[in-house]
Amino acid sequence: MASEKVETIVAGNYVEMEREGEVKASKSKLSRYFWHGGSVYDAWFSCASNQVAQVLLTLPYSFSQLGMLSGILFQLFYGLMGSWTAYLISALYVEYRTRKEREKVDFRNHVIQWFEVLDGLLGKHWRNAGLFFNCTFLLFGSVIQLIACASNIYYINDNLDKRTWTYIFGACCATTVFIPSFHNYRIWSFLGLLMTTYTAWYLTAAALLHGQVEGVTHSGPSKLVLYFTGATNILYTFGGHAVTVEIMHAMWKPQKFKLVYLFATLYVLTLTLPSAAAMYWAFGDMLLDHSNAFSLLPRSGFRNAAVVVMLIHQFITFGFACTPLYFVWEKAIGMHKTKSVCKRALARLPVVIPIWFLAIIFPFFGPINSTVGSLLVSFTVYIIPAMAHMITFAPASARENAVERPASFLGGWVGHYCMNAFVVVWVLVVGFGFGGWASMLNFVHQVDTFGLFTKCYQCPPRH
């Protein structure tokens, strides 16, 4: 029967994620449009939507630390570097999946994750390193979304302090346990990107219409600590591909992912560059004490709308960051292949509790981005993928039999190795070394100034 036919992909020799006939038979037309996505466009929306969420509101703060020129250059530089390592991750995924399916391993009821790719290609030590850095990054990425929710809603309703809002949004975001996988983020990814697009252009227009504040100064960069803190926040901005493998696995034809992340990054740059530059032009050094861009703009219907859509988007991004953690936890307790949505949701709840707790302990909107960027993102999505790619294809036989062969215009294997070596050295020295030093100093300063469990971090006067 046609419904039983499994299509084999020529490039990579691996099978489709599901039998196409079964998908059509089991999903209603409405469900396929809004819920069950797996196309290249779905992957693009997922990448672009997931890449920039609350970071959009902290990039003006980074510009005040870096200065205008460095802020623009670092965005372009880390945008391209992030696209490169996302490409490496996709190549390693295809290599791993092809090898396994040649061994007749069936992944149709199993979500492949980054640590499994490392395990299959390089062994358990690489798996353990990938598991630690990836899970810790996604854990704190989820924490950051909760902090951002509380920080944003406060600019609409300051009757409750930010800590109380964190309690409320923690409960709201816990409902993401009911979303089974990245297949089911089609409509959410689309809406999420619309929301960040609106917010970015609102920030740009509002800053330009507001004009420069009286006596505005643009002294950045003024201190090395601030400079490298700002740089690592941008490193974090374009390091959103910790869920690349899961997004690829949700595609019907994952080998088409190659340039998806690059095009997503190019679109995101059209949002981040104008908004950050306009805000820094208008408010200058005032941003050094206002890590959330909303705090400097006057109340209006447009600002309230931007706050609301960002709250919705942060809920979506929380789900994006948490879903891989849900998968890891399900596999650990033997629930990953359970088909009951309610049973899986109940099993996932313990993942949300520590995230909720950490958001209450460290509510430092802005500085926590840089700390996570330098200590976790640097390894998760830059150093480990580049090193893993070099070691996987070090043997001549691996290069000869590689599923994804490097493009000649990139210099072939030699060009790949040079690029990878540059990424490892740069991120290790500048991102992890200088960035880690600066971010930790800044983070400790926030703790000393505001204390842990602070009720209202950087709260403006109540209206």
Coordinates of C-alpha atoms in Angstrom, one line a residue:
M1 CA 0.0 0.0 0.0
A2 CA 1.1 3.5 -0.7
S3 CA 0.6 4.5 3.0
E4 CA 3.1 1.8 4.0
K5 CA 5.8 3.0 1.7
V6 CA 8.8 4.6 3.5
E7 CA 10.7 7.1 1.4
T8 CA 14.5 6.8 1.5
I9 CA 16.5 10.0 1.2
V10 CA 19.3 9.7 -1.4
A11 CA 21.5 12.2 0.4
G12 CA 22.2 10.5 3.7
N13 CA 20.3 7.2 2.9
Y14 CA 18.0 7.6 5.9
V15 CA 14.2 7.3 6.1
E16 CA 11.6 10.0 6.6
M17 CA 10.6 10.7 10.2
E18 CA 7.2 9.3 9.7
R19 CA 5.3 7.3 7.0
E20 CA 3.8 10.1 5.0
G21 CA 0.5 8.3 4.5
E22 CA 0.1 7.7 8.2
V23 CA 0.6 11.4 8.9
K24 CA -2.1 12.3 6.4
A25 CA -4.5 9.7 7.8
S26 CA -4.0 10.5 11.4
K27 CA -4.0 14.3 11.3
S28 CA -6.9 16.5 10.4
K29 CA -6.4 19.2 7.8
L30 CA -6.6 21.9 10.5
S31 CA -4.1 20.1 12.7
R32 CA -1.6 19.9 9.8
Y33 CA -1.9 23.6 9.2
F34 CA -1.5 24.8 12.7
W35 CA 0.0 22.1 14.8
H36 CA 1.9 19.4 13.0
G37 CA 4.8 21.0 11.2
G38 CA 8.0 19.6 9.7
S39 CA 8.8 21.7 6.6
V40 CA 11.8 23.8 5.9
Y41 CA 9.7 26.9 6.6
D42 CA 8.7 25.5 10.0
A43 CA 12.4 25.0 10.8
W44 CA 13.2 28.6 9.7
F45 CA 10.4 30.0 11.9
S46 CA 11.5 27.9 14.8
C47 CA 15.2 29.0 14.4
A48 CA 14.4 32.7 13.9
S49 CA 11.7 32.8 16.7
N50 CA 14.0 31.0 19.2
Q51 CA 17.1 33.0 18.4
V52 CA 15.9 36.3 19.8
A53 CA 13.4 36.7 22.6
Q54 CA 14.1 38.7 25.7
V55 CA 17.6 39.3 24.5
L56 CA 16.1 41.9 22.1
L57 CA 15.4 44.0 25.2
T58 CA 19.0 43.7 26.6
L59 CA 20.9 44.5 23.4
P60 CA 20.6 48.3 23.9
Y61 CA 22.2 47.7 27.3
S62 CA 25.0 45.8 25.6
F63 CA 25.5 48.7 23.1
S64 CA 25.9 51.1 26.1
Q65 CA 28.7 48.8 27.4
L66 CA 30.3 48.2 24.0
G67 CA 29.7 51.5 22.1
M68 CA 27.9 51.8 18.8
L69 CA 30.7 50.5 16.4
S70 CA 31.6 47.5 18.5
G71 CA 28.0 46.6 19.1
I72 CA 27.3 46.5 15.4
L73 CA 30.5 44.6 14.6
F74 CA 30.0 42.0 17.3
Q75 CA 26.4 41.3 16.2
L76 CA 27.6 40.7 12.6
F77 CA 30.6 38.6 13.7
Y78 CA 28.8 36.4 16.2
G79 CA 25.8 36.1 13.9
L80 CA 28.0 34.5 11.2
M81 CA 29.9 32.4 13.7
G82 CA 26.7 31.1 15.2
S83 CA 25.5 30.2 11.7
W84 CA 28.7 28.4 11.0
T85 CA 28.5 26.2 14.2
A86 CA 24.8 25.5 13.5
Y87 CA 25.9 24.2 10.1
L88 CA 28.5 22.0 11.8
I89 CA 25.8 20.6 14.2
S90 CA 23.5 19.8 11.3
A91 CA 26.4 18.0 9.4
L92 CA 27.1 15.9 12.5
Y93 CA 23.5 15.1 13.0
V94 CA 23.2 13.9 9.4
E95 CA 26.4 11.8 9.8
Y96 CA 25.2 10.2 13.0
R97 CA 21.7 9.5 11.8
T98 CA 22.9 8.0 8.5
R99 CA 25.3 5.7 10.2
K100 CA 22.6 4.5 12.6
E101 CA 20.0 3.9 10.0
R102 CA 22.4 1.9 7.9
E103 CA 22.5 -0.3 11.0
K104 CA 18.7 -0.5 10.8
V105 CA 18.0 1.7 13.8
D106 CA 14.5 3.2 13.6
F107 CA 14.1 6.8 15.0
R108 CA 10.5 7.3 14.2
N109 CA 9.5 6.9 17.9
H110 CA 12.6 8.6 19.3
V111 CA 13.8 12.2 19.3
I112 CA 17.6 12.4 18.6
Q113 CA 19.4 14.9 20.8
W114 CA 22.8 16.6 20.6
F115 CA 24.4 14.4 23.4
E116 CA 23.3 11.3 21.5
V117 CA 25.0 12.5 18.3
L118 CA 28.2 13.1 20.3
D119 CA 27.8 9.7 21.9
G120 CA 27.4 7.9 18.6
L121 CA 30.2 9.7 16.9
L122 CA 32.8 10.3 19.6
G123 CA 31.9 8.2 22.7
K124 CA 30.6 8.6 26.2
H125 CA 33.0 11.3 27.4
W126 CA 31.9 13.6 24.7
R127 CA 28.3 12.6 25.4
N128 CA 28.7 13.5 29.1
A129 CA 30.3 16.9 28.2
G130 CA 27.5 17.7 25.7
L131 CA 24.8 16.6 28.1
F132 CA 26.2 18.7 31.0
F133 CA 26.7 21.9 29.0
N134 CA 23.5 21.6 26.9
C135 CA 21.2 20.8 29.8
T136 CA 22.7 23.5 32.1
F137 CA 22.4 26.1 29.3
L138 CA 18.8 25.2 28.5
L139 CA 18.0 25.2 32.3
F140 CA 19.3 28.7 32.7
G141 CA 17.8 29.7 29.3
S142 CA 14.5 28.8 30.8
V143 CA 15.3 30.7 34.0
I144 CA 16.0 33.8 31.9
Q145 CA 12.6 33.6 30.2
L146 CA 10.9 33.6 33.6
I147 CA 12.9 36.5 34.8
A148 CA 12.1 38.4 31.6
C149 CA 8.4 37.7 32.0
A150 CA 8.4 39.2 35.5
S151 CA 10.6 42.2 34.4
N152 CA 8.3 43.0 31.5
I153 CA 4.9 42.7 33.1
Y154 CA 6.0 45.1 35.8
Y155 CA 6.1 47.9 33.3
I156 CA 2.3 47.5 32.8
N157 CA 1.3 46.5 36.3
D158 CA 3.5 47.5 39.2
N159 CA 1.0 46.6 41.9
L160 CA 2.9 43.4 42.4
D161 CA 6.7 43.1 42.7
K162 CA 8.7 41.2 40.2
R163 CA 9.2 38.2 42.5
T164 CA 5.5 37.7 42.8
W165 CA 5.1 38.0 39.0
T166 CA 7.8 35.3 38.7
Y167 CA 5.7 33.0 40.9
I168 CA 2.7 33.6 38.6
F169 CA 4.5 33.2 35.3
G170 CA 6.3 30.1 36.6
A171 CA 2.9 28.5 37.0
C172 CA 1.9 29.7 33.5
C173 CA 5.0 28.4 31.8
A174 CA 4.7 25.0 33.5
T175 CA 1.8 24.3 31.0
T176 CA 4.4 23.8 28.3
V177 CA 4.7 20.2 29.6
F178 CA 1.6 19.4 27.5
I179 CA 3.3 20.3 24.2
P180 CA 4.7 16.9 23.0
S181 CA 7.5 17.9 20.6
F182 CA 8.9 20.5 18.2
H183 CA 6.5 19.1 15.6
N184 CA 3.8 20.9 17.5
Y185 CA 5.3 24.4 17.5
R186 CA 4.3 25.4 14.0
I187 CA 1.7 28.1 14.9
W188 CA 3.7 29.2 18.0
S189 CA 6.9 29.7 16.0
F190 CA 5.1 31.8 13.4
L191 CA 3.4 33.9 16.1
G192 CA 6.6 34.3 18.1
L193 CA 8.5 35.7 15.1
L194 CA 5.7 38.2 14.4
M195 CA 5.8 39.3 18.1
T196 CA 9.6 39.9 18.1
T197 CA 9.3 41.7 14.8
Y198 CA 6.7 44.1 16.2
T199 CA 8.7 44.7 19.4
A200 CA 11.9 45.3 17.5
W201 CA 10.4 47.9 15.2
Y202 CA 8.4 49.4 18.1
L203 CA 11.7 50.0 20.0
T204 CA 13.3 51.5 16.9
A205 CA 10.4 53.8 16.1
A206 CA 9.8 54.8 19.8
A207 CA 13.5 55.7 20.3
L208 CA 13.7 57.8 17.1
L209 CA 10.4 59.6 17.9
H210 CA 11.5 60.2 21.4
G211 CA 14.8 61.7 20.3
Q212 CA 17.9 62.0 22.3
V213 CA 17.5 62.7 26.0
E214 CA 18.9 66.0 27.2
G215 CA 22.6 65.9 27.8
V216 CA 22.9 62.4 26.3
T217 CA 26.4 60.8 26.5
H218 CA 27.8 57.9 24.6
S219 CA 31.0 57.0 26.6
G220 CA 31.1 53.3 25.8
P221 CA 33.4 51.4 25.8
S222 CA 34.6 52.8 29.1
K223 CA 35.7 49.7 31.1
L224 CA 37.0 46.3 30.1
V225 CA 34.6 44.6 32.4
L226 CA 31.6 46.3 30.8
Y227 CA 33.0 45.7 27.3
F228 CA 33.4 42.0 27.6
T229 CA 30.1 41.7 29.5
G230 CA 28.3 43.3 26.5
A231 CA 30.2 41.1 24.0
T232 CA 29.2 37.9 25.8
N233 CA 25.6 39.0 25.8
I234 CA 25.8 39.2 22.0
L235 CA 27.6 35.8 22.0
Y236 CA 24.5 34.5 23.9
T237 CA 22.1 36.2 21.5
F238 CA 23.4 34.2 18.5
G239 CA 24.0 31.0 20.4
G240 CA 20.4 30.0 20.4
H241 CA 21.1 26.8 18.5
A242 CA 21.3 24.5 21.5
V243 CA 18.0 23.0 20.2
T244 CA 19.2 22.7 16.6
V245 CA 19.2 18.9 16.6
E246 CA 15.7 18.7 18.0
I247 CA 14.4 21.2 15.4
M248 CA 16.1 19.2 12.6
H249 CA 14.7 16.0 13.9
A250 CA 11.2 17.5 13.7
M251 CA 11.7 18.1 10.0
W252 CA 10.4 15.6 7.4
K253 CA 13.6 16.0 5.4
P254 CA 16.4 17.1 7.9
Q255 CA 19.1 17.2 5.2
K256 CA 17.4 20.4 3.9
F257 CA 18.4 22.3 7.1
K258 CA 21.8 23.4 5.8
L259 CA 21.2 27.1 5.2
V260 CA 18.1 27.5 7.4
Y261 CA 19.9 28.9 10.4
L262 CA 21.9 31.3 8.3
F263 CA 18.8 32.8 6.7
A264 CA 17.1 32.9 10.1
T265 CA 20.1 34.9 11.5
L266 CA 20.1 37.3 8.6
Y267 CA 16.4 38.1 9.3
V268 CA 17.1 38.4 13.1
L269 CA 19.9 41.0 12.3
T270 CA 17.3 43.2 10.6
L271 CA 15.5 43.3 14.0
T272 CA 18.4 43.5 16.5
L273 CA 20.7 46.1 14.7
P274 CA 18.1 48.9 14.2
S275 CA 16.4 48.5 17.6
A276 CA 19.7 48.4 19.6
A277 CA 21.3 51.2 17.7
A278 CA 18.3 53.5 17.9
M279 CA 17.9 52.9 21.6
Y280 CA 21.5 53.6 22.3
W281 CA 21.5 56.7 20.1
A282 CA 18.5 58.1 22.1
F283 CA 19.4 57.2 25.6
G284 CA 23.2 56.6 25.6
D285 CA 24.7 55.9 29.0
M286 CA 21.4 55.8 30.8
L287 CA 21.1 52.2 29.5
L288 CA 24.0 51.2 31.7
D289 CA 21.5 51.2 34.7
H290 CA 18.5 50.0 32.7
S291 CA 19.1 46.5 31.3
N292 CA 15.5 46.3 30.1
A293 CA 14.9 48.7 27.2
F294 CA 11.2 49.0 28.1
S295 CA 12.1 50.8 31.3
L296 CA 13.3 54.0 29.5
L297 CA 10.3 54.4 27.1
P298 CA 7.2 56.3 28.1
R299 CA 4.0 54.4 28.8
S300 CA 1.7 54.1 25.8
G301 CA -0.6 51.7 24.1
F302 CA 2.2 50.7 21.7
R303 CA 4.5 49.9 24.6
N304 CA 1.9 48.0 26.5
A305 CA 1.2 46.0 23.3
A306 CA 5.0 45.3 22.9
V307 CA 5.1 44.1 26.6
V308 CA 2.1 41.7 26.1
V309 CA 3.5 40.2 22.8
M310 CA 6.9 39.7 24.4
L311 CA 5.3 37.9 27.4
I312 CA 3.6 35.5 25.0
H313 CA 6.8 35.1 23.1
Q314 CA 8.7 34.4 26.3
F315 CA 6.2 31.7 27.1
I316 CA 6.9 30.1 23.7
T317 CA 10.7 30.4 24.1
F318 CA 10.4 28.9 27.6
G319 CA 8.8 25.9 25.8
F320 CA 11.6 25.8 23.2
A321 CA 14.3 25.8 25.9
C322 CA 12.5 23.3 28.2
T323 CA 11.4 20.7 25.6
P324 CA 14.9 19.2 25.2
L325 CA 15.1 19.0 29.0
Y326 CA 11.8 17.2 29.0
F327 CA 13.1 14.7 26.5
V328 CA 16.3 14.1 28.5
W329 CA 14.2 13.6 31.7
E330 CA 11.7 11.3 29.9
K331 CA 14.6 9.1 28.7
A332 CA 16.1 9.0 32.1
I333 CA 12.9 7.7 33.8
G334 CA 11.8 5.5 30.9
M335 CA 8.8 7.6 29.8
H336 CA 10.0 8.9 26.4
K337 CA 8.1 6.5 24.3
T338 CA 4.9 6.8 26.3
K339 CA 2.1 8.0 23.9
S340 CA -0.2 9.4 26.6
V341 CA 0.2 13.2 26.6
C342 CA -1.1 13.5 30.2
K343 CA 1.3 10.9 31.6
R344 CA 4.2 12.6 29.9
A345 CA 3.1 16.0 31.1
L346 CA 3.0 14.7 34.7
A347 CA 6.4 13.1 34.3
R348 CA 7.8 16.4 33.1
L349 CA 6.7 18.6 35.9
P350 CA 9.8 18.0 38.1
V351 CA 11.9 19.7 35.4
V352 CA 10.0 23.0 35.9
I353 CA 10.4 23.3 39.7
P354 CA 14.2 24.0 39.8
I355 CA 13.8 26.5 37.0
W356 CA 11.2 28.3 38.9
F357 CA 13.3 28.3 42.0
L358 CA 16.5 29.6 40.3
A359 CA 14.5 32.5 38.7
I360 CA 13.5 33.6 42.2
I361 CA 17.1 33.4 43.5
F362 CA 18.8 35.2 40.6
P363 CA 16.4 37.8 39.1
F364 CA 19.2 39.8 37.4
F365 CA 17.7 40.7 34.1
G366 CA 20.6 41.4 31.7
P367 CA 23.7 40.4 33.6
I368 CA 22.6 36.8 33.8
N369 CA 22.5 36.6 30.0
S370 CA 26.2 37.5 29.8
T371 CA 27.1 35.0 32.5
V372 CA 25.2 32.2 30.8
G373 CA 26.7 33.2 27.5
S374 CA 30.3 33.1 28.7
L375 CA 30.2 30.0 30.9
L376 CA 27.7 27.8 29.0
V377 CA 26.9 29.0 25.5
S378 CA 30.6 29.3 24.7
F379 CA 31.0 25.6 25.0
T380 CA 27.6 24.3 24.1
V381 CA 27.2 25.9 20.7
Y382 CA 30.6 27.1 19.7
I383 CA 33.6 25.2 21.1
I384 CA 32.1 21.6 21.4
P385 CA 30.5 21.5 17.9
A386 CA 33.7 22.9 16.3
M387 CA 36.0 20.4 18.1
A388 CA 33.6 17.5 17.5
H389 CA 33.5 18.2 13.8
M390 CA 37.3 18.3 13.6
I391 CA 37.7 15.0 15.6
T392 CA 34.9 13.2 13.8
F393 CA 36.4 13.8 10.4
A394 CA 40.1 13.5 11.4
P395 CA 40.5 10.0 9.9
A396 CA 40.9 10.0 6.2
S397 CA 38.2 7.2 5.9
A398 CA 35.7 9.4 7.7
R399 CA 36.3 12.3 5.3
E400 CA 36.0 10.0 2.3
N401 CA 32.7 8.5 3.4
A402 CA 31.3 11.7 4.9
V403 CA 27.6 12.2 4.1
E404 CA 27.9 16.1 4.1
R405 CA 31.0 17.0 2.2
P406 CA 32.4 20.5 2.6
A407 CA 31.8 23.0 -0.1
S408 CA 34.8 23.8 -2.3
F409 CA 34.2 27.6 -2.1
L410 CA 34.8 27.2 1.7
G411 CA 38.2 25.7 1.1
G412 CA 37.1 22.0 1.4
W413 CA 38.3 20.1 4.5
V414 CA 41.3 22.4 5.0
G415 CA 39.0 25.5 5.1
H416 CA 36.7 23.7 7.5
Y417 CA 39.5 22.9 9.9
C418 CA 40.9 26.4 9.8
M419 CA 37.4 27.9 10.5
N420 CA 36.8 25.4 13.3
A421 CA 40.2 26.1 14.9
F422 CA 39.6 29.8 14.8
V423 CA 36.2 29.4 16.4
V424 CA 37.6 27.3 19.2
V425 CA 40.5 29.6 20.0
W426 CA 38.5 32.9 19.7
V427 CA 35.5 31.7 21.9
L428 CA 37.8 30.0 24.4
V429 CA 39.9 33.2 24.9
V430 CA 37.5 36.0 24.3
G431 CA 34.1 34.4 25.1
F432 CA 34.9 32.1 27.9
G433 CA 38.2 33.7 29.2
F434 CA 37.7 37.5 29.1
G435 CA 33.9 37.2 28.9
G436 CA 33.7 34.8 31.8
W437 CA 35.9 37.1 33.9
A438 CA 33.9 40.2 33.1
S439 CA 30.4 38.6 33.4
M440 CA 31.2 37.0 36.8
L441 CA 32.5 40.3 38.2
N442 CA 29.3 42.0 37.0
F443 CA 27.1 39.2 38.3
V444 CA 28.8 39.3 41.7
H445 CA 28.3 43.1 41.8
Q446 CA 24.6 42.6 41.2
V447 CA 24.4 40.1 44.1
D448 CA 26.3 42.5 46.4
T449 CA 24.1 45.4 45.4
F450 CA 20.7 43.8 45.3
G451 CA 21.1 40.5 47.2
L452 CA 19.7 37.1 46.4
F453 CA 15.9 36.6 46.3
T454 CA 15.6 40.4 45.7
K455 CA 11.9 41.3 45.4
C456 CA 12.2 43.9 42.7
Y457 CA 15.5 44.1 40.6
Q458 CA 16.0 47.6 39.0
C459 CA 12.4 48.6 39.7
P460 CA 11.5 52.1 38.6
P461 CA 9.4 54.3 40.9
R462 CA 5.8 53.1 41.1
H463 CA 3.1 55.1 39.2

